[in-house]
Amino acid sequence: MFAKCCGATTLGVDGQIIDVEVDVANGLPGVEMIGLPDTMVREAKERVRTAVKNSGIKLSPQKVTINLAPASIRKDSPGLDLPIAMAMLAAYGIISQESIEGRLFSGELSLEGQIRGVAGILPMAIKAKEQGFKAFFVAGENVNEALLVDGIPIYRVDSLHELVEFLNGKVTWEPSTGSQEEQESSEAIVEDFADVQGQFMAKRAFEIAAAGGHNILLVGSPGAGKTMLARRLNSILPEMTEREALEVTKIYSVSGLLKKNSGLITKRPFRSPHHTTSSVAMIGGGSIPHPGEVSLSHNGVLFLDELPEFSKQTLEALRQPLEDGVVSIARVNASLSFPSRILLCCSMNPCPCGYYNDPEKQCDCSYQEIRRYNHKISGPLLDRIDIQIRVPRVTYKELTATEKAEPSAVIRQRVVAARQRQLSRLEKYGIVCNAQMTSAILKKTCHITKEAQEILRTAFMEKNMSARSYDRIKKVAQTIADLDNSNEIRDIHLAEAIQLKNDIR
């Protein structure tokens, strides 16, 4: 007898519906699975067989063939256990084919027949709604995640036995209405710029970076406060929109990083990978590609401490995500794209010992050592970092000052106001901040005075700028103008933008 049930897996950050077809026929007893399953899915036949037996359901030994379609996509989700079990039970006549039609199932089976949660439920639920399914059956720990999608009934499944009873009409269930909890509170700002004494230029640079979404590099001696400043960047960024929050939650769902019973992520991500991180872990990939650190930082901050200590391969791999806002990974079976619209924040010492040009400590590095150290970061990568500043040591007077520094909440108000100006100007182009402008959009939307244009021309000639650097300085100047509530880029705005692009090499 033949039966069919629908399950789901993920492809990149999107859901993918999988048709599970089962045929039960006379012949040598055994279970054969086809349709490009990986090892995890291939083992499902043993989990399903044992779970069915331990749920009190007896199946006669027959030849069972399981096909997972489309066959061109490799299946790697244990969530296919439940739809395989449903299709098998329907093929044996334990449940009717009508009871599972138009319904989507996802869950991993334990050997005793309990249903466990799986990663990627949110994109699966989105795809289920798009495909017009009548209901989506998930494990209890996945219910709140699935409920983020309106318009499709979500049913909680705790065990295979209970699900069979429901499908056979012996019990009735109501769709779940579980409480949706935020994974993180957007109001809980622990680290605040009010704790940072001095460093006025650095804090101004961070305000501009946050307002325009610009990448930033801090260069300074050990103990100058680079990491302390970077970890407070999130506290002045605007809150995520619902669309941005959904994008981030989808990525974390696919990666299996959502907490149990969690809802929408509303706090911008802040990722700080160690310098030994490989290029695959940074960008994403694998035989079946999964998101890397740049995608896990989408709509948030990627902080790279001690930038020159990262491998050259890892740093060069960042160039495409920084330019395009997306990571494209090609494999034999598919080409996938992961979003990576990030604010890159980096820090580094000026030399291997860290004390080059330090007013208090002597640098022991030779000229060649300093040159070799700084050249670990390529010119094309530096070109993609809009703001590059040197962070001096905090003086004793600044450190012991009793006057409280400006808090993050006040800085954030200015950042939000500047972002609103940018949104009203750029929304029709499908972007939200100045850093995302292309050259064409820059020419259309940014108005620069003659005096400012002359300053830019002089700087371009003296610094031997690339076309990319030219555009990025104009973008930073536009952000400064937005913070100044100005409709045009004036000379004072452009002068500050040029000052924030120091040549660290």
Coordinates of C-alpha atoms in Angstrom, one line a residue:
M1 CA 0.0 0.0 0.0
F2 CA 1.2 3.5 -0.8
A3 CA 1.0 6.6 1.4
K4 CA 2.3 10.1 1.4
C5 CA 3.1 12.7 4.1
C6 CA 4.7 16.1 4.1
G7 CA 7.7 17.1 6.2
A8 CA 10.2 19.9 6.1
T9 CA 13.9 20.7 6.3
T10 CA 15.9 23.9 5.7
L11 CA 17.8 25.1 2.7
G12 CA 20.0 28.0 3.6
V13 CA 17.8 30.2 5.9
D14 CA 14.6 29.1 4.1
G15 CA 12.2 26.2 4.7
Q16 CA 12.0 23.4 2.2
I17 CA 8.9 21.1 2.0
I18 CA 9.8 17.4 1.7
D19 CA 7.3 14.8 0.3
V20 CA 7.7 11.6 2.2
E21 CA 6.5 8.7 0.1
V22 CA 6.2 5.2 1.6
D23 CA 5.3 2.0 -0.2
V24 CA 4.6 -1.3 1.8
A25 CA 4.6 -4.5 -0.3
N26 CA 5.1 -8.2 0.0
G27 CA 8.7 -9.3 -0.3
L28 CA 11.8 -9.8 1.7
P29 CA 11.3 -7.8 5.0
G30 CA 13.3 -4.7 5.3
V31 CA 13.4 -0.9 5.0
E32 CA 15.0 0.9 2.1
M33 CA 15.4 4.7 2.1
I34 CA 16.1 6.7 -1.0
G35 CA 16.0 10.4 -2.0
L36 CA 19.5 11.6 -1.0
P37 CA 19.3 11.2 2.8
D38 CA 22.4 11.9 4.8
T39 CA 23.6 9.6 7.7
M40 CA 21.3 11.4 10.2
V41 CA 18.2 10.9 8.2
R42 CA 19.2 7.4 7.0
E43 CA 19.3 6.4 10.7
A44 CA 15.6 7.5 11.0
K45 CA 14.3 4.1 9.8
E46 CA 15.7 2.5 13.0
R47 CA 14.4 5.3 15.3
V48 CA 10.9 5.1 13.6
R49 CA 10.7 1.3 13.8
T50 CA 11.6 1.2 17.5
A51 CA 9.4 4.2 18.4
V52 CA 6.4 2.7 16.7
K53 CA 7.0 -0.6 18.5
N54 CA 7.4 1.1 21.9
S55 CA 4.2 3.2 21.2
G56 CA 2.2 -0.1 21.3
I57 CA 1.7 -0.4 17.5
K58 CA 2.5 -3.7 15.8
L59 CA 3.6 -3.7 12.2
S60 CA 3.9 -6.9 10.2
P61 CA 7.4 -7.5 8.7
Q62 CA 7.1 -6.4 5.0
K63 CA 9.2 -4.7 2.4
V64 CA 9.1 -0.9 3.0
T65 CA 10.4 1.6 0.6
I66 CA 10.8 5.3 1.7
N67 CA 11.4 8.0 -0.8
L68 CA 12.2 11.6 0.1
A69 CA 11.4 14.1 -2.7
P70 CA 12.7 16.2 -4.3
A71 CA 15.6 13.7 -4.7
S72 CA 18.0 16.5 -5.8
I73 CA 18.2 18.0 -2.3
R74 CA 20.3 16.4 0.4
K75 CA 18.2 15.9 3.6
D76 CA 19.9 16.5 6.9
S77 CA 17.2 17.2 9.4
P78 CA 16.1 14.7 12.2
G79 CA 12.8 16.5 12.0
L80 CA 11.9 14.1 9.1
D81 CA 11.5 11.3 11.7
L82 CA 7.8 12.3 12.4
P83 CA 6.6 12.6 8.8
I84 CA 8.3 9.3 7.9
A85 CA 6.5 7.6 10.8
M86 CA 3.2 9.2 9.7
A87 CA 3.6 8.0 6.1
M88 CA 4.6 4.5 7.2
L89 CA 1.6 4.2 9.6
A90 CA -0.7 5.4 6.8
A91 CA 0.8 2.9 4.4
Y92 CA 0.1 0.1 6.9
G93 CA -3.4 1.4 7.4
I94 CA -3.0 2.3 11.1
I95 CA -4.1 5.9 10.2
S96 CA -5.9 7.1 7.2
Q97 CA -4.3 9.0 4.3
E98 CA -7.0 11.7 4.6
S99 CA -6.0 12.4 8.3
I100 CA -2.5 13.6 7.2
E101 CA -3.2 15.3 3.9
G102 CA -2.7 19.1 4.0
R103 CA -0.8 18.9 7.3
L104 CA 2.9 19.4 7.9
F105 CA 4.9 17.4 10.5
S106 CA 8.3 18.0 12.0
G107 CA 10.0 16.4 15.0
E108 CA 12.6 13.9 16.1
L109 CA 11.5 10.6 17.6
S110 CA 13.0 9.1 20.7
L111 CA 13.2 5.3 20.9
E112 CA 10.2 5.3 23.3
G113 CA 8.1 7.4 20.9
Q114 CA 8.5 10.9 22.5
I115 CA 8.8 13.9 20.2
R116 CA 11.9 16.1 20.4
G117 CA 12.4 19.6 19.0
V118 CA 14.6 20.3 16.0
A119 CA 16.3 23.4 14.6
G120 CA 14.9 25.5 11.8
I121 CA 11.2 25.4 12.8
L122 CA 10.6 29.2 12.1
P123 CA 11.5 29.0 8.3
M124 CA 9.6 25.8 8.1
A125 CA 6.5 27.4 9.5
I126 CA 6.9 30.4 7.1
K127 CA 7.1 28.0 4.2
A128 CA 4.1 26.0 5.5
K129 CA 2.0 29.1 5.5
E130 CA 3.1 30.1 2.0
Q131 CA 2.3 26.6 0.7
G132 CA -1.2 26.7 2.3
F133 CA -1.0 23.9 4.8
K134 CA -4.0 23.5 7.1
A135 CA -1.8 22.8 10.2
F136 CA 1.7 22.3 11.5
F137 CA 2.5 19.7 14.1
V138 CA 5.7 20.3 16.1
A139 CA 7.4 19.3 19.4
G140 CA 6.5 21.2 22.6
E141 CA 9.8 23.0 22.8
N142 CA 9.3 24.3 19.2
V143 CA 5.7 25.7 19.7
N144 CA 6.6 29.3 20.7
E145 CA 9.0 29.5 17.7
A146 CA 6.3 28.2 15.3
L147 CA 3.7 30.6 16.8
L148 CA 5.8 33.6 15.5
V149 CA 4.1 32.9 12.1
D150 CA 0.4 34.0 12.0
G151 CA -2.1 32.4 9.8
I152 CA -1.4 28.7 10.3
P153 CA -2.7 26.5 13.3
I154 CA 0.2 25.1 15.4
Y155 CA -0.4 21.8 17.2
R156 CA 1.9 20.6 20.0
V157 CA 2.9 16.9 19.8
D158 CA 4.4 15.2 22.8
S159 CA 4.3 11.5 21.7
L160 CA 3.7 9.4 18.7
H161 CA 1.0 7.4 20.5
E162 CA -1.0 10.6 21.3
L163 CA -0.7 11.8 17.7
V164 CA -2.1 8.5 16.3
E165 CA -5.0 8.8 18.8
F166 CA -5.7 12.3 17.6
L167 CA -5.5 11.5 13.9
N168 CA -7.8 8.5 14.4
G169 CA -10.4 10.8 16.0
K170 CA -10.2 9.2 19.5
V171 CA -9.1 12.5 21.1
T172 CA -9.5 16.1 20.2
W173 CA -6.9 18.9 20.3
E174 CA -7.0 22.6 20.1
P175 CA -4.3 24.6 18.3
S176 CA -1.6 25.9 20.6
T177 CA -1.6 29.4 22.0
G178 CA 1.6 29.2 24.0
S179 CA 3.1 32.3 25.5
Q180 CA 5.6 33.9 23.2
E181 CA 8.6 35.1 25.2
E182 CA 11.4 37.3 23.9
Q183 CA 14.8 35.6 23.9
E184 CA 16.4 38.7 25.1
S185 CA 15.0 42.0 26.3
S186 CA 15.9 44.9 24.2
E187 CA 15.7 47.2 27.2
A188 CA 18.3 45.3 29.3
I189 CA 21.4 47.3 28.4
V190 CA 24.1 46.2 30.8
E191 CA 27.1 48.0 29.3
D192 CA 26.7 51.7 29.0
F193 CA 28.9 54.5 27.6
A194 CA 28.3 56.3 30.9
D195 CA 31.0 54.0 32.3
V196 CA 33.6 55.2 29.8
Q197 CA 35.6 58.2 31.1
G198 CA 37.4 60.3 28.5
Q199 CA 37.8 59.0 24.9
F200 CA 35.6 61.7 23.5
M201 CA 36.8 61.3 19.9
A202 CA 36.3 57.6 20.1
K203 CA 32.7 57.9 21.4
R204 CA 31.9 60.5 18.7
A205 CA 33.2 58.0 16.1
F206 CA 31.0 55.2 17.6
E207 CA 28.0 57.6 17.5
I208 CA 28.6 58.2 13.8
A209 CA 29.2 54.5 13.1
A210 CA 25.9 53.6 14.8
A211 CA 24.0 56.4 13.1
G212 CA 25.1 55.4 9.5
G213 CA 25.8 51.7 9.9
H214 CA 29.5 52.3 9.1
N215 CA 32.3 49.8 9.8
I216 CA 34.9 51.0 12.4
L217 CA 38.5 50.2 13.3
L218 CA 40.1 51.1 16.6
V219 CA 43.9 51.3 16.8
G220 CA 45.6 51.8 20.2
S221 CA 47.9 50.5 22.9
P222 CA 46.8 47.7 25.2
G223 CA 44.6 48.9 27.9
A224 CA 43.4 52.0 26.0
G225 CA 39.8 50.8 26.2
K226 CA 39.2 49.6 22.7
T227 CA 37.3 46.4 23.7
M228 CA 35.4 48.3 26.4
L229 CA 34.2 50.8 23.8
A230 CA 33.3 48.1 21.2
R231 CA 31.2 46.1 23.7
R232 CA 29.0 49.2 24.2
L233 CA 28.3 49.7 20.6
N234 CA 25.0 47.7 20.8
S235 CA 23.7 50.0 23.5
I236 CA 23.4 53.0 21.1
L237 CA 22.1 51.1 18.0
P238 CA 18.4 51.6 17.2
E239 CA 16.0 48.8 18.1
M240 CA 15.4 46.2 15.4
T241 CA 12.2 46.5 13.3
E242 CA 9.9 43.5 13.2
R243 CA 11.3 42.5 9.8
E244 CA 14.9 42.6 11.0
A245 CA 14.0 40.7 14.2
L246 CA 12.3 38.0 12.1
E247 CA 15.4 37.7 9.8
V248 CA 17.7 37.3 12.8
T249 CA 15.5 34.8 14.4
K250 CA 15.3 32.7 11.2
I251 CA 19.2 32.5 11.1
Y252 CA 19.4 31.5 14.8
S253 CA 16.6 29.0 14.3
V254 CA 18.4 27.3 11.4
S255 CA 21.7 27.3 13.4
G256 CA 20.0 25.7 16.4
L257 CA 21.0 28.6 18.6
L258 CA 17.5 29.6 19.8
K259 CA 16.8 28.9 23.5
K260 CA 14.0 26.4 24.3
N261 CA 10.5 27.8 24.3
S262 CA 11.9 31.2 23.1
G263 CA 10.2 33.6 20.8
L264 CA 11.4 36.5 18.6
I265 CA 14.9 37.8 19.1
T266 CA 14.6 41.6 19.6
K267 CA 18.1 42.5 20.7
R268 CA 20.7 43.1 17.9
P269 CA 23.3 40.3 17.8
F270 CA 26.8 41.0 19.0
R271 CA 29.3 38.3 17.9
S272 CA 32.9 38.3 19.0
P273 CA 34.7 35.2 17.5
H274 CA 38.2 34.2 18.6
H275 CA 41.1 35.0 16.3
T276 CA 41.7 31.3 15.6
T277 CA 38.3 31.1 13.9
S278 CA 38.5 29.5 10.5
S279 CA 37.2 31.1 7.3
V280 CA 34.4 28.5 7.1
A281 CA 33.3 29.2 10.6
M282 CA 33.5 33.0 9.9
I283 CA 31.7 33.0 6.5
G284 CA 29.7 29.8 6.7
G285 CA 29.8 26.6 4.7
G286 CA 30.4 22.9 5.1
S287 CA 29.2 20.0 2.9
I288 CA 25.7 21.1 3.8
P289 CA 26.2 24.9 4.2
H290 CA 25.3 26.5 7.5
P291 CA 25.5 30.2 8.6
G292 CA 28.8 31.5 9.8
E293 CA 29.7 34.4 12.2
V294 CA 29.0 37.1 9.6
S295 CA 25.4 35.8 9.2
L296 CA 24.9 35.2 12.9
S297 CA 25.8 39.0 13.2
H298 CA 23.2 40.0 10.6
N299 CA 21.5 43.3 11.6
G300 CA 24.0 43.5 14.4
V301 CA 27.7 43.9 15.3
L302 CA 30.6 41.6 14.4
F303 CA 33.5 42.5 16.7
L304 CA 37.0 41.2 15.7
D305 CA 39.4 41.9 18.5
E306 CA 43.2 41.8 17.6
L307 CA 42.4 42.0 13.9
P308 CA 45.9 41.1 12.6
E309 CA 45.9 37.9 14.6
F310 CA 43.1 36.5 12.3
S311 CA 44.4 34.4 9.4
K312 CA 44.8 36.2 6.1
Q313 CA 42.3 33.8 4.4
T314 CA 39.7 34.5 7.0
L315 CA 40.1 38.3 6.7
E316 CA 40.0 38.3 2.9
A317 CA 36.8 36.1 3.0
L318 CA 35.1 39.1 4.7
R319 CA 35.4 41.3 1.6
Q320 CA 32.4 40.0 -0.3
P321 CA 30.0 40.0 2.7
L322 CA 31.0 43.6 3.6
E323 CA 30.5 44.8 0.1
D324 CA 27.3 42.9 -0.9
G325 CA 25.6 42.2 2.5
V326 CA 25.2 38.6 1.6
V327 CA 27.3 35.4 1.6
S328 CA 27.0 33.2 -1.5
I329 CA 28.1 29.6 -1.1
A330 CA 28.1 27.2 -4.0
R331 CA 28.0 23.4 -3.6
V332 CA 27.4 20.5 -6.0
N333 CA 23.8 20.2 -5.0
A334 CA 22.8 23.8 -4.5
S335 CA 23.9 27.4 -4.3
L336 CA 22.8 29.1 -1.1
S337 CA 22.8 32.7 0.1
F338 CA 23.0 33.8 3.7
P339 CA 22.3 37.4 4.7
S340 CA 25.2 39.3 6.3
R341 CA 24.3 43.0 6.6
I342 CA 26.6 43.7 9.5
L343 CA 28.3 46.6 11.3
L344 CA 32.0 45.4 11.5
C345 CA 33.9 46.7 14.5
C346 CA 37.6 45.8 14.7
S347 CA 40.4 46.6 17.1
M348 CA 44.2 46.2 16.9
N349 CA 47.5 47.3 18.4
P350 CA 49.7 49.7 16.4
C351 CA 52.6 47.1 16.4
P352 CA 53.4 43.6 17.7
C353 CA 54.4 44.8 21.2
G354 CA 51.5 47.3 21.2
Y355 CA 53.4 50.5 22.2
Y356 CA 54.3 52.2 19.0
N357 CA 53.9 56.0 19.4
D358 CA 52.8 55.4 23.0
P359 CA 53.7 58.5 25.2
E360 CA 54.6 56.4 28.3
K361 CA 56.1 53.1 27.1
Q362 CA 58.9 52.4 24.7
C363 CA 58.2 50.4 21.6
D364 CA 60.7 47.5 21.0
C365 CA 59.6 46.7 17.5
S366 CA 61.7 47.3 14.4
Y367 CA 60.4 49.2 11.4
Q368 CA 60.1 46.0 9.4
E369 CA 58.2 44.3 12.2
I370 CA 55.7 47.1 12.4
R371 CA 55.3 47.3 8.7
R372 CA 54.8 43.5 8.4
Y373 CA 52.3 43.5 11.3
N374 CA 50.1 46.3 9.7
H375 CA 50.3 44.7 6.3
K376 CA 48.6 41.6 7.6
I377 CA 45.4 43.7 6.8
S378 CA 45.1 44.2 3.1
G379 CA 44.3 47.5 1.4
P380 CA 41.0 46.3 -0.1
L381 CA 39.8 45.2 3.4
L382 CA 40.8 48.6 4.9
D383 CA 39.0 50.3 2.1
R384 CA 35.8 48.7 3.3
I385 CA 36.2 50.1 6.8
D386 CA 34.7 53.6 6.8
I387 CA 36.0 54.9 10.1
Q388 CA 39.6 54.3 11.3
I389 CA 40.7 56.1 14.4
R390 CA 43.5 55.9 16.9
V391 CA 42.5 55.5 20.6
P392 CA 44.9 57.1 23.1
R393 CA 45.4 56.1 26.7
V394 CA 43.0 57.6 29.2
T395 CA 44.7 60.1 31.5
Y396 CA 44.6 59.9 35.2
K397 CA 42.6 63.0 35.4
E398 CA 39.9 61.6 33.0
L399 CA 39.9 58.3 34.8
T400 CA 39.3 59.8 38.2
A401 CA 36.7 62.4 37.1
T402 CA 33.6 62.5 39.2
E403 CA 31.4 63.9 36.5
K404 CA 29.3 61.2 34.9
A405 CA 29.9 60.6 31.2
E406 CA 27.0 60.9 28.7
P407 CA 24.9 57.7 28.9
S408 CA 24.0 55.4 26.0
A409 CA 20.3 56.3 26.2
V410 CA 21.1 60.0 25.3
I411 CA 23.5 59.0 22.4
R412 CA 20.9 56.5 21.1
Q413 CA 18.3 59.3 20.8
R414 CA 20.5 61.2 18.4
V415 CA 21.3 58.0 16.5
V416 CA 17.6 57.1 16.1
A417 CA 16.8 60.7 14.9
A418 CA 19.6 60.5 12.3
R419 CA 18.4 57.0 11.2
Q420 CA 14.9 58.4 10.7
R421 CA 16.3 61.1 8.4
Q422 CA 18.1 58.4 6.4
L423 CA 15.0 56.1 6.3
S424 CA 12.8 58.9 4.9
R425 CA 15.4 59.6 2.2
L426 CA 16.4 56.0 1.4
E427 CA 13.4 53.8 2.0
K428 CA 12.3 54.0 -1.7
Y429 CA 15.6 52.4 -2.6
G430 CA 15.0 49.4 -0.2
I431 CA 17.8 50.4 2.2
V432 CA 17.8 51.8 5.7
C433 CA 21.1 53.6 6.4
N434 CA 23.9 55.5 4.6
A435 CA 26.4 52.7 4.7
Q436 CA 24.2 50.7 2.4
M437 CA 24.1 53.3 -0.4
T438 CA 25.5 52.4 -3.8
S439 CA 27.4 55.0 -5.9
A440 CA 24.3 55.7 -7.9
I441 CA 22.1 56.3 -4.8
L442 CA 24.9 58.4 -3.3
K443 CA 24.9 60.8 -6.3
K444 CA 21.1 61.1 -6.3
T445 CA 20.5 61.7 -2.6
C446 CA 23.5 63.5 -1.3
H447 CA 24.0 67.2 -1.8
I448 CA 27.4 68.7 -1.2
T449 CA 28.4 72.3 -1.0
K450 CA 31.1 73.8 -3.3
E451 CA 33.4 74.4 -0.3
A452 CA 33.0 70.8 0.9
Q453 CA 33.6 69.5 -2.6
E454 CA 36.9 71.4 -2.8
I455 CA 38.0 69.9 0.5
L456 CA 37.2 66.5 -0.8
R457 CA 39.1 67.1 -4.1
T458 CA 42.2 68.2 -2.2
A459 CA 42.0 65.1 0.1
F460 CA 41.5 62.8 -2.8
M461 CA 44.7 64.1 -4.5
E462 CA 46.8 64.2 -1.4
K463 CA 45.8 60.8 0.0
N464 CA 45.7 59.1 -3.4
M465 CA 42.2 57.7 -2.6
S466 CA 40.5 54.9 -4.4
A467 CA 37.0 55.4 -5.8
R468 CA 35.7 53.2 -3.0
S469 CA 37.3 55.4 -0.3
Y470 CA 36.0 58.5 -2.1
D471 CA 32.4 57.2 -1.8
R472 CA 32.8 56.0 1.8
I473 CA 34.1 59.4 3.0
K474 CA 31.0 61.0 1.4
K475 CA 28.8 58.5 3.1
V476 CA 30.3 59.2 6.5
A477 CA 30.0 62.9 5.8
Q478 CA 26.3 62.5 5.0
T479 CA 25.8 60.7 8.3
I480 CA 27.5 63.5 10.2
A481 CA 25.2 65.9 8.3
D482 CA 22.2 63.8 9.4
L483 CA 23.3 64.0 13.0
D484 CA 23.6 67.8 12.5
N485 CA 20.1 67.8 11.1
S486 CA 21.5 69.4 7.9
N487 CA 20.0 68.9 4.4
E488 CA 23.5 69.2 2.7
I489 CA 27.0 68.1 3.3
R490 CA 29.0 71.2 4.4
D491 CA 32.7 71.7 4.8
I492 CA 32.7 71.0 8.5
H493 CA 31.0 67.7 8.0
L494 CA 33.4 66.6 5.3
A495 CA 36.4 67.7 7.3
E496 CA 35.3 65.5 10.2
A497 CA 34.7 62.6 7.9
I498 CA 38.3 62.8 6.5
Q499 CA 39.7 63.1 10.0
L500 CA 37.9 59.8 10.9
K501 CA 39.7 58.0 8.0
N502 CA 43.3 57.7 9.4
D503 CA 45.9 55.8 7.5
I504 CA 47.0 53.1 9.9
R505 CA 49.6 51.8 7.6

